[in-house]
C-alpha positions as a Python dict, from the first residue, in 0.01 Angstrom:
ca = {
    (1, 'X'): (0, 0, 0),
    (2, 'X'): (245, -53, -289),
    (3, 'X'): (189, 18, -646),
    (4, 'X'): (441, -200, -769),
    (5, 'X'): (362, -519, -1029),
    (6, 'X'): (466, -767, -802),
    (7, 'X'): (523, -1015, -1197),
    (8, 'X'): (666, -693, -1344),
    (9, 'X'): (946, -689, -1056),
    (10, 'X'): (1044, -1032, -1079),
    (11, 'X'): (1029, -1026, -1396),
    (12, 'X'): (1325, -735, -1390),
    (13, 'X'): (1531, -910, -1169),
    (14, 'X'): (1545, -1249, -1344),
    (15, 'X'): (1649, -1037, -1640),
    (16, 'X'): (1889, -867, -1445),
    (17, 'X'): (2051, -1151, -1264),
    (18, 'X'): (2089, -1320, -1570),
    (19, 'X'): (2233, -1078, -1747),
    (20, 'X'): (2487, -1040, -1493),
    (21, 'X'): (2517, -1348, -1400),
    (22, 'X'): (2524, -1509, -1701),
    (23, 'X'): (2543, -1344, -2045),
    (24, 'X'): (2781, -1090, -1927),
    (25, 'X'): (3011, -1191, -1611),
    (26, 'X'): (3213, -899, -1443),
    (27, 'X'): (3524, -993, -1271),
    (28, 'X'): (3387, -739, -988),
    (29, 'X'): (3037, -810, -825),
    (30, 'X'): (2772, -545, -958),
    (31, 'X'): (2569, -325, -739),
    (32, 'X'): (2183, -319, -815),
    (33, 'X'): (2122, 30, -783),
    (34, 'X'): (1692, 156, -730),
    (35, 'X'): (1694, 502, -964),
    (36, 'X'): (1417, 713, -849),
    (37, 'X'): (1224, 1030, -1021),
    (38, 'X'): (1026, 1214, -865),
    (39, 'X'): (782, 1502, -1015),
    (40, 'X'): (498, 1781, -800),
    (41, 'X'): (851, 1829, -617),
    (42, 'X'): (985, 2131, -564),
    (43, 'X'): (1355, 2091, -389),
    (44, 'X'): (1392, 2475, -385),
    (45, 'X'): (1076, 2469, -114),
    (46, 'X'): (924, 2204, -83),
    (47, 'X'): (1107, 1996, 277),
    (48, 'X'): (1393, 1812, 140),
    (49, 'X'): (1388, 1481, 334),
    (50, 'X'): (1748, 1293, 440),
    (51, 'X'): (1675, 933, 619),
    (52, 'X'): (1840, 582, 618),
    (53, 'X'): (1682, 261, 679),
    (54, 'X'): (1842, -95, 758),
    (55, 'X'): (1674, -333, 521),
    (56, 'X'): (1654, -726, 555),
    (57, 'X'): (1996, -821, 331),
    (58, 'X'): (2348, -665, 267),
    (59, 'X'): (2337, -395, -16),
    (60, 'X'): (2719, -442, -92),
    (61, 'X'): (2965, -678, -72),
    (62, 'X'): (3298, -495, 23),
    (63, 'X'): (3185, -281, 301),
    (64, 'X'): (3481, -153, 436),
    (65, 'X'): (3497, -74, 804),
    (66, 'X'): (3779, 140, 1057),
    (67, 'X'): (3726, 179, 1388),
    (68, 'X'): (3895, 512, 1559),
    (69, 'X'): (3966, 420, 1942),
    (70, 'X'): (4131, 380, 2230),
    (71, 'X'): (4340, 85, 2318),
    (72, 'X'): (3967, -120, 2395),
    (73, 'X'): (3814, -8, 2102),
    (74, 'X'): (4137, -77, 1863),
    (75, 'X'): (4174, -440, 2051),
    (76, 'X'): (3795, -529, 1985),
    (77, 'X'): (3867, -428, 1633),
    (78, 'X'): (4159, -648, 1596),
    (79, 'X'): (3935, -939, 1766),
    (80, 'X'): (3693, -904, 1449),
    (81, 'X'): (3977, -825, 1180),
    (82, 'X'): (3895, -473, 1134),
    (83, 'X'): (4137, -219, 1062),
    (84, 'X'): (4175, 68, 1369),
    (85, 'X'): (4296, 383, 1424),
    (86, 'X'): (4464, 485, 1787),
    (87, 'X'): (4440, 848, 1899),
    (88, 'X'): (4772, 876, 1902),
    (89, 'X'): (4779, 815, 1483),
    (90, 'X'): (4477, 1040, 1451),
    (91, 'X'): (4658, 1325, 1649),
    (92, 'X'): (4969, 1261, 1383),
    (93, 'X'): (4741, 1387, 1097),
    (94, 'X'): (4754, 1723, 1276),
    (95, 'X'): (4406, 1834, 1090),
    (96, 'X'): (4594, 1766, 733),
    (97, 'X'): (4294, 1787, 498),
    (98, 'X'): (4440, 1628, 246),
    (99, 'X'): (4541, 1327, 472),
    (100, 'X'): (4156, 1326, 644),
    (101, 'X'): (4031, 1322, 279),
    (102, 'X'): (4256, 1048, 159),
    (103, 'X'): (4171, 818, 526),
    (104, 'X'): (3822, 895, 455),
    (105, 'X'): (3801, 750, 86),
    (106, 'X'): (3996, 471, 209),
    (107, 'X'): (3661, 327, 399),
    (108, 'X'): (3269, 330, 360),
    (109, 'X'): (3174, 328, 781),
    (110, 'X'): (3399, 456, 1013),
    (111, 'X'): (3252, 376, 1413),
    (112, 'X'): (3409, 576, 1775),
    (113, 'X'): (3329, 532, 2119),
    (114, 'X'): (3109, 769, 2294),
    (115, 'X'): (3391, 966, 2457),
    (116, 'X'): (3598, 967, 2073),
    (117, 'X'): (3334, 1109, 1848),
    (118, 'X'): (3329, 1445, 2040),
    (119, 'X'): (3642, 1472, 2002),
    (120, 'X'): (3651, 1409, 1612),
    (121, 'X'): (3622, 1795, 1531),
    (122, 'X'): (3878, 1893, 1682),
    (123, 'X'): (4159, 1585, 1612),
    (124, 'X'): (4046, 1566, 1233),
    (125, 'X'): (3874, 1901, 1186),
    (126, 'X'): (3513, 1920, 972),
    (127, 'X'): (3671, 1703, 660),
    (128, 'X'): (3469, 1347, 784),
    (129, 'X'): (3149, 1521, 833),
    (130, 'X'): (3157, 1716, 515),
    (131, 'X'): (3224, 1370, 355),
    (132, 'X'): (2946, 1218, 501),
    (133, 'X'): (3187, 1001, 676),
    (134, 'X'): (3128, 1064, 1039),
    (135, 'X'): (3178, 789, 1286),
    (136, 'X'): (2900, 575, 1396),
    (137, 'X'): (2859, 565, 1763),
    (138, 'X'): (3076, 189, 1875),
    (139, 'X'): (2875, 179, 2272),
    (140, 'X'): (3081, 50, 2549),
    (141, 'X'): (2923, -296, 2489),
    (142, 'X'): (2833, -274, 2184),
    (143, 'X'): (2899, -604, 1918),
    (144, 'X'): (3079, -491, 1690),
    (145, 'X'): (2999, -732, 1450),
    (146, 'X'): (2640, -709, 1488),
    (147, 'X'): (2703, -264, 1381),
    (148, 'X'): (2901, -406, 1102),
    (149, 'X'): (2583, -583, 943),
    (150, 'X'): (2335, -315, 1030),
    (151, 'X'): (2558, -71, 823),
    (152, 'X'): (2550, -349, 544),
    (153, 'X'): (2207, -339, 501),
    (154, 'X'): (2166, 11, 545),
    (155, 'X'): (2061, 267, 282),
    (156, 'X'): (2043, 629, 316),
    (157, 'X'): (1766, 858, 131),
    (158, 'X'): (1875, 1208, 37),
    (159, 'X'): (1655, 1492, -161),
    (160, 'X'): (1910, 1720, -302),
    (161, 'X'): (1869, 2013, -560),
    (162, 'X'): (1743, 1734, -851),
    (163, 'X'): (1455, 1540, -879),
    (164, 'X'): (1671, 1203, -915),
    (165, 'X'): (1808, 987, -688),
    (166, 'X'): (1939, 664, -615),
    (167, 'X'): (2049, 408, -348),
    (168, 'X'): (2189, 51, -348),
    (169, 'X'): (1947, -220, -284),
    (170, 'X'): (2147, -522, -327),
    (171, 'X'): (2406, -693, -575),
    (172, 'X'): (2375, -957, -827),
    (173, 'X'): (2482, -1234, -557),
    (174, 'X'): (2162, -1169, -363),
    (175, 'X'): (1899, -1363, -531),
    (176, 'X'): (1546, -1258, -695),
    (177, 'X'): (1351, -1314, -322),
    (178, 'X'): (1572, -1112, -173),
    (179, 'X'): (1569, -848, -404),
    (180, 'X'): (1239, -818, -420),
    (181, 'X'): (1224, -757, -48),
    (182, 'X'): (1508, -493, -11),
    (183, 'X'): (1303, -321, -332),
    (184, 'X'): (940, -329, -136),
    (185, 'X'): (1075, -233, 201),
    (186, 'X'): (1287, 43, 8),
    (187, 'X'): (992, 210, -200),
    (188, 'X'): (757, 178, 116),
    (189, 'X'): (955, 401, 296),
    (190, 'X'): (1076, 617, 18),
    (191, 'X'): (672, 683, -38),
    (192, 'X'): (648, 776, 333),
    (193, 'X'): (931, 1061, 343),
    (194, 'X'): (729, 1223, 24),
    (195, 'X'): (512, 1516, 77),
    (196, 'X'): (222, 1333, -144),
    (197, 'X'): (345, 984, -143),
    (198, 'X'): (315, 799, -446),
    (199, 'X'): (190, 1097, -635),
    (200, 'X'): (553, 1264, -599),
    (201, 'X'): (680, 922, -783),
    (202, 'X'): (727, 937, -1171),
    (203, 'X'): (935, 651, -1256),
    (204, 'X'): (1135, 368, -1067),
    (205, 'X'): (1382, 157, -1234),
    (206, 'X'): (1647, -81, -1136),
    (207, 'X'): (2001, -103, -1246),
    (208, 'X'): (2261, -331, -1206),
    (209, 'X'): (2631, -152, -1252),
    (210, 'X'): (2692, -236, -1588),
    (211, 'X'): (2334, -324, -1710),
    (212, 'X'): (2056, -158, -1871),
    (213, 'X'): (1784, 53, -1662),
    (214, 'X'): (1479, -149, -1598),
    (215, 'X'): (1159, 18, -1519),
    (216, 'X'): (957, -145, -1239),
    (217, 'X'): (700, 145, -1213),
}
């Protein structure tokens, strides 16, 4: 059961949106961001919780994807105009750390066949993983395209050493309805990785890149 104003959150977002939107127009499309605070949390022992969830629209609008293959998997990516990496060009890196890091920064989603990702360690060393950049599994048949939107929509929860957090739930393109959705389905399952579900919640707001924090609980 959510303890959201359902008029309070709308409210929020058609100040947001037309903020953005309207009073103040980027030349760059804002992220709406969902900052979180949490309190009766202890991160030192209490279970710190790290889960992602697909939700019903895109949270960004310049995903960018690379797919590290084989000749099958790099052709499939050049079907759906996505940049690819052979083996061969991930062998030439020779472990480099500093060339890992700077491939890694280049993209947000990197996906590898089956057969690829165990070999990932040992071609590129730990420097994806420590970047939270590992590949996403690509299956033999898999639709690429179809990966590519799940990844869109999907945000990732993380309890670290803080009691703050924050994921994307959208940009200022998406409009109010849609918003409101990503934000339900997003607090719904935030409350059900807490230890005493909305009781571990202090204070929610919404942000749009270059806007003002709005509280929506």
């Amino acid at each position: 059961m959510s303890k959201l104003n359902s008029d309070n959150l709308r409210e929020s977002i058609r100040e947001l949106l037309k903020y953005s939107n309207e009073d103040k127009q980027r030349k760059f499309v804002e992220t709406v961001e969902l900052q979180i605070g949490l309190k009766n949390y202890d991160p030192s022992r209490d279970k710190r919780f790290k889960a992602s969830l697909a939700l019903m629209y895109p949270v960004k609008s310049n995903f960018r994807f690379c797919v590290l293959g084989n000749q099958k998997d790099c052709d499939k990516a050049k079907e759906a105009g996505v940049d690819f990496k052979t083996v061969e060009e991930l062998k030439s890196y020779n472990k480099n750390k500093k060339v890992v890091k700077k491939l890694a920064k280049q993209y947000d989603v990197f996906f590898a066949s089956e057969a690829l990702i165990r070999t990932i360690p040992r071609l590129l060393g730990p420097t994806l993983g420590r970047m939270q950049k590992f590949p996403i599994l690509l299956p033999a048949n898999g639709n690429l395209e179809e990966l590519m939107d799940v990844q869109r929509r999907t945000v990732k929860f993380q309890m670290k050493k803080v009691l703050c957090l924050g994921v994307a739930i959208g940009t200022v393109k998406n409009t109010e309805d849609e918003l409101v959705r990503n934000i339900y389905m997003s607090v719904n399952f935030l409350v059900s990785l807490l230890k005493k579900g909305w009781q571990n919640i202090k204070v929610l707001n919404i942000k749009s890149t270059m806007g003002k924090p709005k509280q929506i609980y």
